[in-house]
């Protein structure tokens, strides 16, 4: 397993090209699995289920068709994106729903390092936090694609992005009247990106490396 961390913003098209090439190499057995942590410049991405009406401000930021599942989401500075390229066949885990749950568990465990209780919600992929008064805000999004059982795309955790930028879309099809978007800094957790990266790396080992060892060769 290789880890790559980019400090500067990475263009979305360049990221897609690297993911595609790496996934093909992983399938061919010529490259290691990869977790890539990065930030993007401000942009919106449209998943395969994106509805045109959910793009509220079409000219605000560039919009990219991503090929991942899901609807519209925002990426930008202050948000840690984690692209995961692993071979589920080699790991003996040919179950897309189980993989998504593993991604959720990865996020939940990383947030727990900062005493933040991330939660799942039926019918709402991603990770949520309770804000009181019955309100729940989304702190992390998940969108994946599987090609020949090699994974692409992954997760996005809000450390300190400009939350107002989410107002140009209906994030993941969830109405802002019912649910909002939050970040670690918005919750008062004033950590830096390297601290989040360390928590993500430790939590990934707990979820995916333990699972891989249990599956056996």
Coordinates of C-alpha atoms in Angstrom, one line a residue, residues 40-193:
X40 CA -8.7 20.6 -5.1
X41 CA -9.2 24.2 -6.2
X42 CA -12.9 25.2 -5.8
X43 CA -15.1 23.1 -8.1
X44 CA -18.3 21.1 -8.3
X45 CA -18.5 17.5 -9.4
X46 CA -21.5 15.7 -10.7
X47 CA -22.0 12.0 -10.0
X48 CA -23.9 9.6 -12.2
X49 CA -27.2 10.4 -10.4
X50 CA -26.8 14.2 -10.4
X51 CA -30.0 16.1 -11.2
X52 CA -29.6 19.4 -13.2
X53 CA -31.9 21.2 -10.9
X54 CA -29.5 20.6 -8.0
X55 CA -26.9 22.8 -9.6
X56 CA -28.2 26.1 -8.2
X57 CA -25.4 28.4 -9.4
X58 CA -24.1 27.0 -12.7
X59 CA -21.5 29.6 -13.3
X60 CA -19.9 29.9 -9.9
X61 CA -17.2 27.3 -10.2
X62 CA -16.1 24.8 -12.8
X63 CA -18.4 21.7 -13.0
X64 CA -17.0 18.3 -13.8
X65 CA -18.7 15.0 -14.6
X66 CA -16.9 12.6 -12.4
X67 CA -18.0 9.1 -13.2
X68 CA -18.5 8.3 -9.5
X69 CA -21.8 7.4 -8.0
X70 CA -23.9 10.0 -6.2
X71 CA -25.0 13.5 -7.1
X72 CA -23.4 16.9 -6.8
X73 CA -20.7 17.7 -4.3
X74 CA -18.2 20.5 -3.7
X75 CA -14.4 20.3 -3.4
X76 CA -12.1 23.1 -2.5
X77 CA -9.3 24.3 -0.2
X78 CA -9.6 23.2 3.4
X79 CA -11.3 20.0 2.5
X80 CA -9.2 16.8 2.6
X81 CA -10.0 14.5 -0.3
X82 CA -9.0 10.9 0.0
X83 CA -8.9 8.9 -3.3
X84 CA -8.6 5.2 -2.6
X85 CA -7.4 2.7 -5.2
X86 CA -7.5 -0.8 -3.8
X87 CA -8.2 -4.2 -5.4
X88 CA -11.3 -5.7 -3.8
X89 CA -10.9 -9.0 -5.6
X90 CA -7.4 -9.5 -4.3
X91 CA -8.8 -8.6 -0.8
X92 CA -11.7 -11.1 -1.1
X93 CA -14.3 -8.3 -0.6
X94 CA -16.5 -8.4 -3.6
X95 CA -19.3 -6.3 -2.0
X96 CA -19.8 -2.7 -2.9
X97 CA -22.1 -1.9 0.0
X98 CA -19.6 -3.4 2.5
X99 CA -16.9 -1.2 0.9
X100 CA -18.9 2.0 1.3
X101 CA -19.5 1.0 4.9
X102 CA -15.8 0.5 5.4
X103 CA -15.2 4.0 4.0
X104 CA -17.8 5.4 6.5
X105 CA -16.1 3.5 9.3
X106 CA -12.7 4.9 8.3
X107 CA -14.1 8.5 8.5
X108 CA -15.9 7.8 11.8
X109 CA -12.7 6.4 13.4
X110 CA -10.6 9.3 12.2
X111 CA -13.1 11.9 13.6
X112 CA -13.2 10.0 16.9
X113 CA -9.5 10.9 17.3
X114 CA -10.7 14.5 17.8
X115 CA -13.7 13.5 20.0
X116 CA -16.1 14.1 17.2
X117 CA -18.9 11.6 16.9
X118 CA -19.6 10.9 13.3
X119 CA -22.7 8.9 12.5
X120 CA -24.3 7.0 9.6
X121 CA -27.9 7.7 8.5
X122 CA -30.1 5.3 6.6
X123 CA -30.6 6.5 3.0
X124 CA -27.9 9.2 3.3
X125 CA -24.4 8.1 2.4
X126 CA -21.7 10.0 4.1
X127 CA -21.0 10.9 7.8
X128 CA -23.1 13.2 9.9
X129 CA -22.8 15.0 13.2
X130 CA -25.7 16.1 15.5
X131 CA -25.9 19.8 16.1
X132 CA -28.7 19.9 18.6
X133 CA -32.4 20.8 18.2
X134 CA -32.8 17.8 15.9
X135 CA -30.5 19.2 13.3
X136 CA -27.8 17.1 11.6
X137 CA -25.0 18.4 9.4
X138 CA -22.8 16.5 7.0
X139 CA -19.1 16.6 7.7
X140 CA -17.9 14.0 5.1
X141 CA -19.0 12.9 1.7
X142 CA -18.4 9.5 -0.1
X143 CA -18.5 8.8 -3.8
X144 CA -17.0 5.7 -5.4
X145 CA -16.6 3.9 -8.7
X146 CA -15.5 0.3 -9.1
X147 CA -13.8 -0.8 -12.3
X148 CA -13.0 -4.5 -12.6
X149 CA -13.2 -4.6 -8.7
X150 CA -10.5 -1.9 -8.4
X151 CA -11.8 1.2 -6.5
X152 CA -11.6 4.8 -7.6
X153 CA -12.7 8.1 -6.0
X154 CA -13.4 7.9 -2.2
X155 CA -14.0 10.4 0.5
X156 CA -14.0 14.2 1.3
X157 CA -13.8 15.4 4.9
X158 CA -14.4 19.1 5.7
X159 CA -11.6 20.4 7.8
X160 CA -12.0 24.2 7.1
X161 CA -13.5 24.8 3.6
X162 CA -15.6 27.9 2.9
X163 CA -18.9 26.4 3.8
X164 CA -20.8 29.1 1.9
X165 CA -19.4 27.5 -1.3
X166 CA -21.8 24.5 -0.8
X167 CA -24.7 26.9 -1.4
X168 CA -24.2 26.7 -5.1
X169 CA -25.5 23.1 -5.1
X170 CA -27.9 20.8 -3.3
X171 CA -25.1 18.7 -1.8
X172 CA -25.6 15.0 -2.5
X173 CA -29.3 15.8 -3.2
X174 CA -29.9 16.6 0.5
X175 CA -32.1 19.6 1.0
X176 CA -30.4 22.4 3.0
X177 CA -33.8 23.1 4.6
X178 CA -33.5 19.8 6.5
X179 CA -29.7 19.3 6.8
X180 CA -26.6 21.5 6.6
X181 CA -22.9 21.1 6.0
X182 CA -20.3 21.5 8.7
X183 CA -16.5 21.2 9.2
X184 CA -14.1 20.4 12.0
X185 CA -13.3 24.1 12.4
X186 CA -17.0 24.9 12.4
X187 CA -17.3 22.5 15.3
X188 CA -14.5 24.2 17.2
X189 CA -11.9 21.5 16.4
X190 CA -9.0 23.8 15.2
X191 CA -6.6 21.2 14.0
X192 CA -4.3 21.5 11.0
X193 CA -4.4 19.3 7.9

